[in-house]
Coordinates of C-alpha atoms in Angstrom, one line a residue:
Chain A
X187 CA -127.6 21.8 3.7
X188 CA -128.8 18.5 2.1
X189 CA -129.4 17.9 6.0
X190 CA -130.9 21.5 6.6
X191 CA -133.5 20.6 3.3
X192 CA -134.6 17.0 4.8
X193 CA -135.8 18.8 8.1
X194 CA -137.1 21.5 6.2
X195 CA -139.2 19.4 3.9
X196 CA -140.5 17.1 7.2
X197 CA -141.6 20.3 9.1
X198 CA -143.5 22.0 6.3
X199 CA -145.4 18.9 5.0
X200 CA -146.2 18.4 8.6
X201 CA -147.8 21.7 9.3
X202 CA -149.8 20.4 6.1
X203 CA -150.5 17.0 7.4
X204 CA -152.0 18.4 10.0
X205 CA -154.8 20.6 10.5
X206 CA -152.5 23.7 11.6
X207 CA -151.7 24.8 8.2
X208 CA -155.2 25.5 7.4
X209 CA -156.1 26.9 10.7
X210 CA -153.4 29.3 10.6
X211 CA -154.2 30.6 7.3
X212 CA -157.6 30.8 7.6
X213 CA -157.8 32.4 10.6
X214 CA -154.9 34.9 9.8
X215 CA -156.5 35.8 6.7
X216 CA -160.2 36.2 7.9
X217 CA -158.8 38.5 11.2
X218 CA -156.3 40.5 8.8
X219 CA -159.0 40.9 6.0
X220 CA -162.3 41.9 8.7
X221 CA -159.6 44.5 10.5
X222 CA -158.3 46.1 7.3
X223 CA -162.1 46.6 5.2
X224 CA -163.3 47.4 8.3
X225 CA -162.3 50.7 8.1
X226 CA -161.4 51.1 4.7
X227 CA -164.6 51.9 2.6
X228 CA -165.0 54.9 5.5
X229 CA -161.5 56.2 5.5
X230 CA -162.2 56.5 1.5
X231 CA -158.0 56.4 1.0
X232 CA -156.4 53.6 -1.1
X233 CA -153.9 52.8 0.7
X234 CA -152.5 50.0 3.3
X235 CA -151.0 52.0 6.1
X236 CA -154.2 50.3 8.9
X237 CA -153.2 46.7 7.7
X238 CA -149.5 47.4 8.6
X239 CA -150.0 48.8 11.8
X240 CA -152.6 46.1 13.1
X241 CA -150.0 43.3 11.7
X242 CA -147.7 43.0 15.0
X243 CA -150.2 42.4 17.2
X244 CA -151.5 40.2 15.1
X245 CA -148.3 38.2 14.5
X246 CA -148.1 38.2 18.1
X247 CA -150.3 35.7 18.6
X248 CA -150.3 34.2 15.9
X249 CA -146.3 33.5 15.0
X250 CA -145.6 31.7 18.3
X251 CA -148.6 29.5 17.6
X252 CA -146.6 27.9 14.4
X253 CA -143.5 27.5 16.5
X254 CA -144.2 26.1 19.5
X255 CA -144.4 22.5 18.6
X256 CA -141.4 22.5 16.9
X257 CA -139.3 21.8 19.7
X258 CA -141.5 20.9 22.5
X259 CA -143.2 18.1 21.0
X260 CA -139.6 16.3 19.9
X261 CA -138.9 16.8 23.7
X262 CA -142.9 15.3 24.7
X263 CA -143.4 12.3 22.5
X264 CA -139.4 11.2 22.3
X265 CA -138.7 11.6 18.9
X266 CA -136.1 14.6 19.8
X267 CA -133.7 11.3 20.7
X268 CA -133.7 9.7 17.3
X269 CA -133.2 12.9 15.5
X270 CA -130.1 14.7 17.6
X271 CA -128.4 11.1 17.3
X272 CA -129.0 11.2 13.7
X273 CA -125.6 12.3 11.5
X274 CA -126.8 15.8 11.6
X275 CA -125.4 18.2 13.9
X276 CA -127.4 20.7 15.9
X277 CA -127.2 23.8 13.8
X278 CA -128.8 22.5 10.8
X279 CA -132.2 21.2 12.6
X280 CA -132.4 24.5 14.3
X281 CA -132.0 26.3 10.9
X282 CA -134.6 24.1 9.1
X283 CA -136.9 24.0 11.4
X284 CA -136.6 28.0 11.2
X285 CA -137.2 27.7 7.5
X286 CA -140.1 25.3 7.3
X287 CA -142.1 27.9 9.4
X288 CA -140.8 31.0 7.5
X289 CA -142.0 29.4 4.4
X290 CA -145.3 28.7 6.2
X291 CA -145.4 32.8 7.1
X292 CA -144.5 33.3 3.3
X293 CA -147.1 31.7 2.1
X294 CA -149.8 33.1 4.3
X295 CA -148.5 36.6 3.7
X296 CA -148.5 35.7 -0.5
X297 CA -152.3 34.7 0.3
X298 CA -153.0 38.0 1.8
X299 CA -152.2 39.6 -1.2
X300 CA -155.7 39.9 -1.8
X301 CA -155.8 42.7 0.0
X302 CA -153.5 44.9 -2.0
X303 CA -155.0 43.5 -5.3
X304 CA -158.3 44.9 -4.0
X305 CA -157.0 48.3 -3.5
X306 CA -156.0 48.5 -6.4
X307 CA -159.1 47.6 -8.0
X308 CA -160.9 50.9 -5.8
X309 CA -158.0 53.6 -6.3
X310 CA -154.2 53.9 -6.9
X311 CA -152.2 53.3 -4.1
X312 CA -148.8 53.6 -3.7
X313 CA -146.6 50.8 -4.5
X314 CA -143.5 51.6 -3.3
X315 CA -144.9 51.6 0.1
X316 CA -146.8 48.2 0.0
X317 CA -144.1 46.7 -1.3
X318 CA -141.6 47.7 1.4
X319 CA -144.0 47.1 4.1
X320 CA -144.7 43.2 2.9
X321 CA -140.7 43.2 3.3
X322 CA -141.1 44.8 6.4
X323 CA -143.7 42.2 7.4
X324 CA -141.6 39.3 6.5
X325 CA -138.9 40.8 7.8
X326 CA -140.6 40.9 11.9
X327 CA -142.2 37.7 11.3
X328 CA -139.1 35.9 11.1
X329 CA -138.1 38.0 13.8
X330 CA -141.1 36.8 15.4
X331 CA -140.2 33.2 14.5
X332 CA -136.9 32.5 15.6
X333 CA -138.3 33.9 19.4
X334 CA -140.9 31.8 19.4
X335 CA -138.8 28.7 18.0
X336 CA -136.3 29.8 20.9
X337 CA -138.7 29.4 23.3
X338 CA -140.0 25.7 21.9
X339 CA -136.6 24.7 22.8
X340 CA -136.7 25.5 26.4
X341 CA -139.7 23.2 27.4
X342 CA -141.6 20.0 26.3
X343 CA -144.9 22.1 27.1
X344 CA -146.7 23.4 23.7
X345 CA -148.9 25.8 25.9
X346 CA -145.5 27.3 28.0
X347 CA -143.4 28.0 24.9
X348 CA -146.7 29.4 22.9
X349 CA -146.9 31.9 25.8
X350 CA -143.5 32.1 26.5
X351 CA -142.8 33.1 23.1
X352 CA -145.5 35.9 23.3
X353 CA -144.2 37.0 26.3
X354 CA -140.4 38.0 24.9
X355 CA -142.2 39.0 21.5
X356 CA -144.3 41.7 23.6
X357 CA -141.7 43.1 25.7
X358 CA -139.3 43.5 22.6
X359 CA -142.6 44.9 20.6
X360 CA -143.0 47.5 23.6
X361 CA -140.1 48.2 24.6
X362 CA -139.9 50.8 21.4
X363 CA -142.9 52.7 21.8
X364 CA -143.1 55.5 23.2
X365 CA -145.1 55.9 26.1
X366 CA -142.1 52.9 27.6
X367 CA -139.6 55.0 26.1
X368 CA -140.8 58.0 28.1
X369 CA -140.9 56.6 31.2
X370 CA -137.3 54.5 30.9
X371 CA -134.1 55.9 32.5
X372 CA -131.9 58.4 30.4
X373 CA -129.3 55.4 29.8
X374 CA -132.1 52.8 28.5
X375 CA -133.3 55.2 26.0
X376 CA -131.4 54.2 23.5
X377 CA -130.6 51.1 24.1
X378 CA -134.5 50.6 23.9
X379 CA -135.7 52.6 21.1
X380 CA -132.7 50.1 19.3
X381 CA -134.1 47.1 20.5
X382 CA -137.5 47.9 20.3
X383 CA -139.0 45.3 17.1
X384 CA -141.8 47.8 16.5
X385 CA -139.6 50.9 15.5
X386 CA -137.5 49.1 13.4
X387 CA -140.8 48.0 11.3
X388 CA -142.3 51.9 11.3
X389 CA -139.5 52.7 9.7
X390 CA -139.7 50.7 7.3
X391 CA -143.5 51.6 7.0
X392 CA -142.5 55.3 5.5
X393 CA -141.4 53.2 2.9
X394 CA -137.3 53.6 3.4
X395 CA -135.8 50.4 3.1
X396 CA -132.8 51.3 5.2
X397 CA -130.2 48.8 5.8
X398 CA -129.6 49.5 9.5
X399 CA -133.3 47.9 9.8
X400 CA -132.4 45.1 7.8
X401 CA -129.3 44.1 9.7
X402 CA -131.0 44.5 13.1
X403 CA -134.0 41.9 12.1
X404 CA -130.9 39.6 10.7
X405 CA -129.5 39.8 14.1
X406 CA -132.3 39.4 16.0
X407 CA -133.2 36.6 13.8
X408 CA -129.7 35.4 14.0
X409 CA -129.5 35.7 17.8
X410 CA -132.8 33.9 18.7
X411 CA -131.2 31.0 16.2
X412 CA -128.1 30.6 18.3
X413 CA -130.1 30.4 21.3
X414 CA -132.2 28.0 20.6
X415 CA -129.0 25.9 19.2
X416 CA -127.2 26.4 22.6
X417 CA -130.5 25.2 24.2
X418 CA -131.2 21.9 22.2
X419 CA -127.0 21.7 22.6
X420 CA -127.5 22.3 26.2
X421 CA -129.0 18.4 26.6
X422 CA -125.4 17.9 26.5
X423 CA -123.8 19.6 29.5
X424 CA -126.9 19.5 32.0
Chain B
X105 CA -116.2 -2.3 17.8
X106 CA -117.4 -0.4 21.2
X107 CA -114.7 0.2 23.7
X108 CA -116.2 2.5 27.0
X109 CA -114.1 3.4 29.8
X110 CA -114.7 4.6 33.2
X111 CA -117.4 6.1 32.1
X112 CA -119.1 8.2 34.5
X113 CA -122.3 10.8 34.4
X114 CA -124.7 11.9 37.2
X115 CA -127.5 14.2 36.6
X116 CA -127.3 16.6 40.2
X117 CA -126.0 14.6 43.1
X118 CA -127.8 11.1 41.9
X119 CA -124.8 8.8 40.2
X120 CA -126.0 7.5 37.3
X121 CA -123.6 5.6 35.7
X122 CA -120.4 5.1 37.8
X123 CA -117.3 4.5 35.9
X124 CA -118.3 2.1 34.1
X125 CA -116.0 0.1 31.2
X126 CA -116.6 -2.6 28.8
X127 CA -115.7 -4.0 25.2
X128 CA -117.7 -5.2 22.4
X129 CA -117.6 -6.6 19.2
X130 CA -119.3 -7.4 15.7
X131 CA -121.0 -10.5 15.8
X132 CA -121.9 -9.9 19.1
X133 CA -125.3 -9.8 20.5
X134 CA -124.8 -8.0 24.4
X135 CA -127.4 -7.7 26.6
X136 CA -127.8 -5.0 28.9
X137 CA -129.3 -6.0 32.1
X138 CA -130.2 -4.1 35.1
X139 CA -133.7 -3.2 37.3
X140 CA -135.4 -0.2 35.7
X141 CA -133.7 2.8 36.7
X142 CA -130.0 0.8 37.0
X143 CA -128.4 2.9 34.0
X144 CA -128.9 1.5 31.1
X145 CA -130.5 4.2 29.3
X146 CA -127.5 6.8 30.2
X147 CA -124.7 4.8 28.5
X148 CA -126.5 3.8 25.5
X149 CA -127.1 7.7 25.4
X150 CA -124.0 8.2 25.5
X151 CA -122.9 6.0 23.2
X152 CA -125.2 7.5 20.7
X153 CA -124.0 10.5 21.4
X154 CA -127.4 12.3 22.8
X155 CA -125.8 13.0 25.5
X156 CA -122.2 13.6 26.7
X157 CA -120.9 11.6 29.4
X158 CA -118.6 13.5 33.0
X159 CA -115.9 11.6 32.6
X160 CA -114.3 8.5 31.2
X161 CA -114.4 7.6 27.7
X162 CA -116.3 6.3 24.9
X163 CA -115.2 5.0 21.2
X164 CA -117.4 3.8 18.8
X165 CA -115.6 1.8 15.5
X166 CA -112.8 3.7 16.2
X167 CA -114.1 7.0 17.1
X168 CA -114.7 9.3 20.1
X169 CA -118.0 9.9 20.6
X170 CA -117.7 13.7 21.5
X171 CA -115.0 14.1 19.4
X172 CA -116.2 12.5 16.3
X173 CA -120.1 12.3 16.9
X174 CA -121.0 13.0 13.7
X175 CA -118.5 10.1 12.8
X176 CA -119.9 7.9 15.3
X177 CA -123.8 8.4 14.8
X178 CA -123.6 7.5 10.8
X179 CA -122.4 3.6 12.0
X180 CA -125.3 3.5 15.1
X181 CA -128.8 2.5 14.3
X182 CA -130.5 3.7 17.3
X183 CA -134.0 2.5 18.4
X184 CA -134.8 4.1 21.8
X185 CA -137.0 3.0 24.7
X186 CA -140.8 3.3 23.8
X187 CA -140.0 3.8 20.4
X188 CA -140.8 7.9 19.8
X189 CA -141.8 8.3 16.1
X190 CA -143.7 11.3 14.5
X191 CA -147.1 10.4 14.8
X192 CA -148.3 12.7 12.0
X193 CA -146.5 11.4 9.5
X194 CA -147.0 7.7 7.4
X195 CA -144.7 4.9 7.1
X196 CA -142.8 4.9 3.9
X197 CA -143.2 8.5 4.0
X198 CA -141.5 8.3 7.8
X199 CA -138.7 6.2 6.2
X200 CA -137.9 8.2 3.2
X201 CA -137.1 10.6 5.7
X202 CA -134.8 8.8 7.4
X203 CA -132.9 7.7 3.9
X204 CA -132.4 11.8 3.2
X205 CA -131.5 12.4 6.8
X206 CA -129.2 9.4 6.9
X207 CA -127.5 10.6 3.1
X208 CA -128.1 7.6 1.5
X209 CA -127.6 8.2 -2.1
X210 CA -130.7 8.6 -4.2
X211 CA -130.0 5.7 -6.0
X212 CA -129.6 3.1 -2.9
X213 CA -133.3 4.9 -1.6
X214 CA -135.8 2.8 -2.4
X215 CA -133.8 -0.8 -2.6
X216 CA -133.3 -0.1 1.6
X217 CA -137.0 1.2 1.9
X218 CA -138.1 -2.3 0.5
X219 CA -135.3 -4.1 2.7
X220 CA -136.3 -2.8 5.8
X221 CA -139.9 -3.2 5.2
X222 CA -139.3 -6.5 4.6
X223 CA -136.8 -7.4 7.2
X224 CA -139.1 -6.1 10.2
X225 CA -142.4 -7.1 8.5
X226 CA -144.0 -3.8 7.9
X227 CA -145.9 -4.4 4.7
X228 CA -149.1 -4.5 5.9
X229 CA -148.9 -0.7 6.9
X230 CA -146.9 1.0 4.5
X231 CA -149.8 3.0 3.6
X232 CA -150.6 4.0 7.0
X233 CA -150.0 6.6 9.1
X234 CA -147.8 6.2 11.9
X235 CA -150.3 7.5 14.5
X236 CA -152.7 4.2 13.5
X237 CA -150.4 1.9 14.2
X238 CA -150.3 -0.4 17.0
X239 CA -147.3 -0.9 19.7
X240 CA -146.6 -3.9 18.1
X241 CA -146.0 -2.3 14.6
X242 CA -144.3 1.1 16.4
X243 CA -141.7 -0.9 17.3
X244 CA -141.2 -2.8 14.4
X245 CA -141.3 0.3 12.6
X246 CA -138.8 2.2 15.1
X247 CA -136.4 -0.7 14.4
X248 CA -136.9 -0.6 10.6
X249 CA -135.7 2.9 11.3
X250 CA -132.8 2.4 13.2
X251 CA -131.5 -0.7 10.2
X252 CA -132.4 1.5 7.4
X253 CA -128.1 2.7 6.2
X254 CA -127.4 -0.6 7.3
X255 CA -125.0 -0.1 10.5
X256 CA -122.4 -1.8 11.5
X257 CA -123.6 -1.0 15.5
X258 CA -127.3 -1.4 16.3
X259 CA -128.3 0.0 19.6
X260 CA -131.7 -1.1 20.8
X261 CA -133.7 0.5 24.0
X262 CA -136.3 -2.0 25.5
X263 CA -137.0 -2.8 22.0
X264 CA -139.3 -5.9 23.3
X265 CA -141.4 -3.5 26.1
X266 CA -145.2 -3.4 25.3
X267 CA -145.3 -6.3 22.7
X268 CA -147.0 -9.6 22.5
X269 CA -145.5 -13.3 23.0
X270 CA -145.4 -13.8 19.5
X271 CA -143.6 -9.9 18.6
X272 CA -141.1 -10.4 21.3
X273 CA -139.9 -14.4 20.1
X274 CA -140.1 -12.5 16.1
X275 CA -138.2 -9.2 17.7
X276 CA -135.6 -11.7 19.4
X277 CA -135.4 -14.3 16.5
X278 CA -134.4 -11.2 13.8
X279 CA -132.1 -9.4 16.6
X280 CA -129.8 -13.1 16.8
X281 CA -130.3 -12.6 13.0
X282 CA -128.6 -9.3 12.9
X283 CA -125.9 -10.0 15.3
X284 CA -124.8 -12.8 13.5
X285 CA -122.1 -9.9 11.7
X286 CA -122.9 -6.3 13.5
X287 CA -122.4 -5.7 17.0
X288 CA -126.3 -5.6 18.6
X289 CA -126.6 -4.0 22.3
X290 CA -129.7 -4.3 23.5
X291 CA -131.3 -3.6 27.3
X292 CA -133.9 -5.1 28.5
X293 CA -135.1 -6.0 32.2
X294 CA -136.6 -9.0 31.3
X295 CA -134.2 -12.3 32.0
X296 CA -135.5 -14.5 29.9
X297 CA -134.8 -12.6 27.3
X298 CA -131.4 -12.5 27.6
X299 CA -130.9 -15.9 28.2
X300 CA -133.0 -16.4 24.4
X301 CA -130.8 -13.6 23.0
X302 CA -127.4 -12.9 24.1
X303 CA -124.3 -14.3 23.2
X304 CA -123.1 -11.7 26.5
X305 CA -124.6 -10.2 29.0
X306 CA -123.8 -7.5 31.0
X307 CA -125.7 -6.8 34.8
X308 CA -125.8 -3.1 35.6
X309 CA -127.1 -2.2 39.0
X310 CA -127.0 1.8 40.5
X311 CA -124.6 3.0 37.3
X312 CA -122.2 -0.1 38.5
X313 CA -121.0 -3.0 36.1
X314 CA -121.7 -5.7 38.3
X315 CA -121.1 -9.0 36.4
X316 CA -120.0 -9.8 32.5
X317 CA -120.2 -13.2 30.8
X318 CA -122.2 -15.2 28.8
X319 CA -125.0 -16.6 29.8
X320 CA -124.0 -20.0 30.7
X321 CA -121.2 -18.5 32.5
X322 CA -123.3 -15.9 34.5
X323 CA -126.1 -19.1 35.3
X324 CA -122.8 -21.8 36.6
X325 CA -121.5 -19.1 38.7
X326 CA -124.8 -18.8 40.5
X327 CA -125.0 -22.8 40.5
X328 CA -125.1 -23.4 44.8
X329 CA -126.5 -26.7 45.0
X330 CA -129.2 -28.5 42.8
X331 CA -132.7 -28.5 44.1
X332 CA -134.8 -31.9 42.6
X333 CA -138.6 -31.8 42.2
X334 CA -139.9 -35.7 42.7
X335 CA -142.9 -37.3 43.1
X336 CA -143.1 -40.9 44.1
X337 CA -146.1 -43.3 44.8
X338 CA -145.5 -45.0 47.9
X339 CA -145.2 -45.4 51.1
X340 CA -144.3 -42.1 52.7
X341 CA -142.5 -43.3 55.8
X342 CA -140.1 -45.6 53.8
X343 CA -139.5 -42.9 50.8
X344 CA -138.3 -40.9 53.9
X345 CA -136.3 -43.1 55.4
X346 CA -134.7 -43.8 51.9
X347 CA -134.1 -40.1 51.8
X348 CA -132.3 -39.7 54.8
X349 CA -129.6 -42.6 53.8
X350 CA -128.4 -40.9 50.9
X351 CA -125.5 -39.2 51.1
X352 CA -125.8 -36.5 48.2
X353 CA -128.9 -35.5 49.9
X354 CA -128.3 -32.2 51.9
X355 CA -131.8 -31.0 53.0
X356 CA -135.5 -32.6 51.9
X357 CA -138.9 -31.1 52.6
X358 CA -142.5 -33.0 52.2
X359 CA -143.8 -30.8 49.6
X360 CA -147.8 -32.7 49.6
X361 CA -149.2 -35.7 49.5
X362 CA -152.4 -36.7 47.4
X363 CA -153.6 -40.2 46.6
X364 CA -151.1 -41.3 47.9
X365 CA -148.5 -40.2 45.9
X366 CA -145.6 -38.1 48.3
X367 CA -144.3 -35.0 46.5
X368 CA -140.8 -34.1 47.9
X369 CA -138.3 -31.2 47.1
X370 CA -135.1 -32.1 47.9
X371 CA -131.8 -29.9 47.9
X372 CA -128.3 -32.4 46.8
X373 CA -125.2 -31.3 46.7
X374 CA -123.4 -30.2 43.6
X375 CA -123.0 -31.9 40.7
X376 CA -124.1 -35.1 42.4
X377 CA -126.1 -36.4 39.3
X378 CA -129.4 -36.4 42.1
X379 CA -131.9 -36.7 39.0
X380 CA -130.4 -40.0 38.1
X381 CA -129.5 -40.8 41.5
X382 CA -133.0 -40.8 42.1
X383 CA -134.4 -42.8 40.0
X384 CA -132.4 -45.4 40.7
X385 CA -133.5 -45.3 44.0
X386 CA -136.9 -45.3 42.9
X387 CA -136.3 -48.6 40.6
X388 CA -134.6 -50.5 43.4
X389 CA -137.4 -50.4 45.6
X390 CA -140.0 -50.8 43.3
X391 CA -142.4 -47.3 43.6
X392 CA -143.1 -45.4 40.9
X393 CA -141.7 -42.2 39.7
X394 CA -144.8 -40.0 38.4
X395 CA -142.7 -36.4 38.6
X396 CA -138.6 -35.6 38.1
X397 CA -137.5 -32.4 37.3
X398 CA -134.1 -30.8 38.1
X399 CA -134.2 -26.9 38.6
X400 CA -131.6 -25.3 36.9
X401 CA -130.0 -21.9 38.8
X402 CA -130.4 -19.7 35.9
X403 CA -130.2 -16.2 35.4
X404 CA -132.5 -14.9 37.6
X405 CA -130.4 -16.5 40.4
X406 CA -127.6 -14.6 39.1
X407 CA -129.3 -11.3 39.2
X408 CA -131.3 -11.7 42.1
X409 CA -127.9 -12.1 44.2
X410 CA -126.2 -9.6 42.5
X411 CA -128.9 -7.0 42.5
X412 CA -130.1 -7.9 46.1
X413 CA -126.6 -7.9 47.7
X414 CA -125.8 -4.5 46.9
X415 CA -129.1 -3.2 48.3
X416 CA -128.3 -4.7 51.3
X417 CA -125.3 -3.8 51.8
X418 CA -126.2 -0.5 51.3
X419 CA -129.2 -0.9 54.1
X420 CA -126.6 -2.7 56.2
X421 CA -124.4 1.0 55.5
X422 CA -127.2 2.9 55.9
X423 CA -128.3 1.5 59.6
X424 CA -124.7 1.6 60.6
X425 CA -124.5 5.3 59.5
X426 CA -127.8 6.0 61.3
X427 CA -126.4 3.8 64.4
X428 CA -123.3 5.8 64.4
X429 CA -125.5 9.5 64.1
X430 CA -127.7 8.5 67.3
X431 CA -124.1 7.5 68.9
X432 CA -123.5 10.8 68.7
X433 CA -126.6 12.5 69.4
X434 CA -126.3 10.7 73.0

């Protein structure tokens, strides 16, 4: 546990030691506020649905950017060789890095609370839906992070890690969409509709926090973190 | 403290380490010598539990590197080649991070950090970011990192590469000091480094250990003939006539003549004390001596012998195979 905490602290600070965190937060808040407020005053409705609907697509590009360096950089400059010869287990490093990126995501999402507060200023939105929406946002973001982290373990090139992360998230996001489902063969229908990252998110957005959706996201996160650990260990049996 | 038995590791078809066995004990400075790509780094990576071997076993301080790797890692300080460090961290921040992941008790952390800063001469740069450090300071910080938990075993991969001569001497002295009580295993492809620092040398070539002994032992093995360089002021013809008469001179070559000074390279039989004998000859003939220098066979000869021989063997094998193939074709 202390090991995970040490890795976590180091990685979290490193986001703020470099411009990454600031660029990420500024750009994310700017883009999401713009997309939201652009239509907000015309719609004349005090709700945040639009904000949450855009999020999977904004995250698609932002989240892999947060995780791309976590392993690729270690491999590129060779620090992985010191890191993996410390008396720490591989999964502890994976978890420490994951939690650090998740913490950055939480900070960013918390800063975006400006939006619901503005909405509350202008009208009287349904607070329950906003809260479940934010929980869904964090779950989906964490799933993206685990995918991006996994992509980063596979290469020493950050650009490749970034693209691979976007691609995997994209595929998992769209396989639950109606267009894909209608064209998929019948036997794939239930699998795709269950695996789709987006379908579970939209069901949370309706204001219902179903344990099945939570379990789904936790399993996605667990699966990709497990894959990351395997990929890190694979240096030993290659 | 380190026992390696029949260690083998290949990357695809290339065998990086081939059935390597050796022992090492506390108080030793063990030099890994070999040309680039000989398998030094791979061996070190296996010992530090970064890679796993295909076959064979290795124990460090009594723990198996595969079965009890965490215990092994606790007892090793490791500096990989070219000292990879987090460039976006500060020097103190980095050392502090290392005390945490090395699980040092909180009460000792400050003291350990201060101690490695002293040992590695980092006082001047503690406020800097690692990214601003020169190559020499990075190497020192890498060394500091490997010493922070006061490990009984230190594994250093080319610790002096990329340093200037003064820094190299500092690092060598440091290694020698540490090696008084600990086990230091370090690799290099610089020969003089080995004779300057090591109590024992392992020469690795093509993944195999081709020599194992103290630098002096290895050097004496390589000694065949003594070579003496001499420069004399005297009549050339007389000098050469005299050289021909001397029994211990097996061969001589005239190097140059300048202003009446004749210089020769003389091959003498082993243990003939050629230099002294030559001095007496010069005195007896009333000539004067300008230069008398005995070339000692050193590690370089051992190294060249061992690594060249193998190569020529391989080459001759290859040409033999080629000849066979040609034969089959016809």
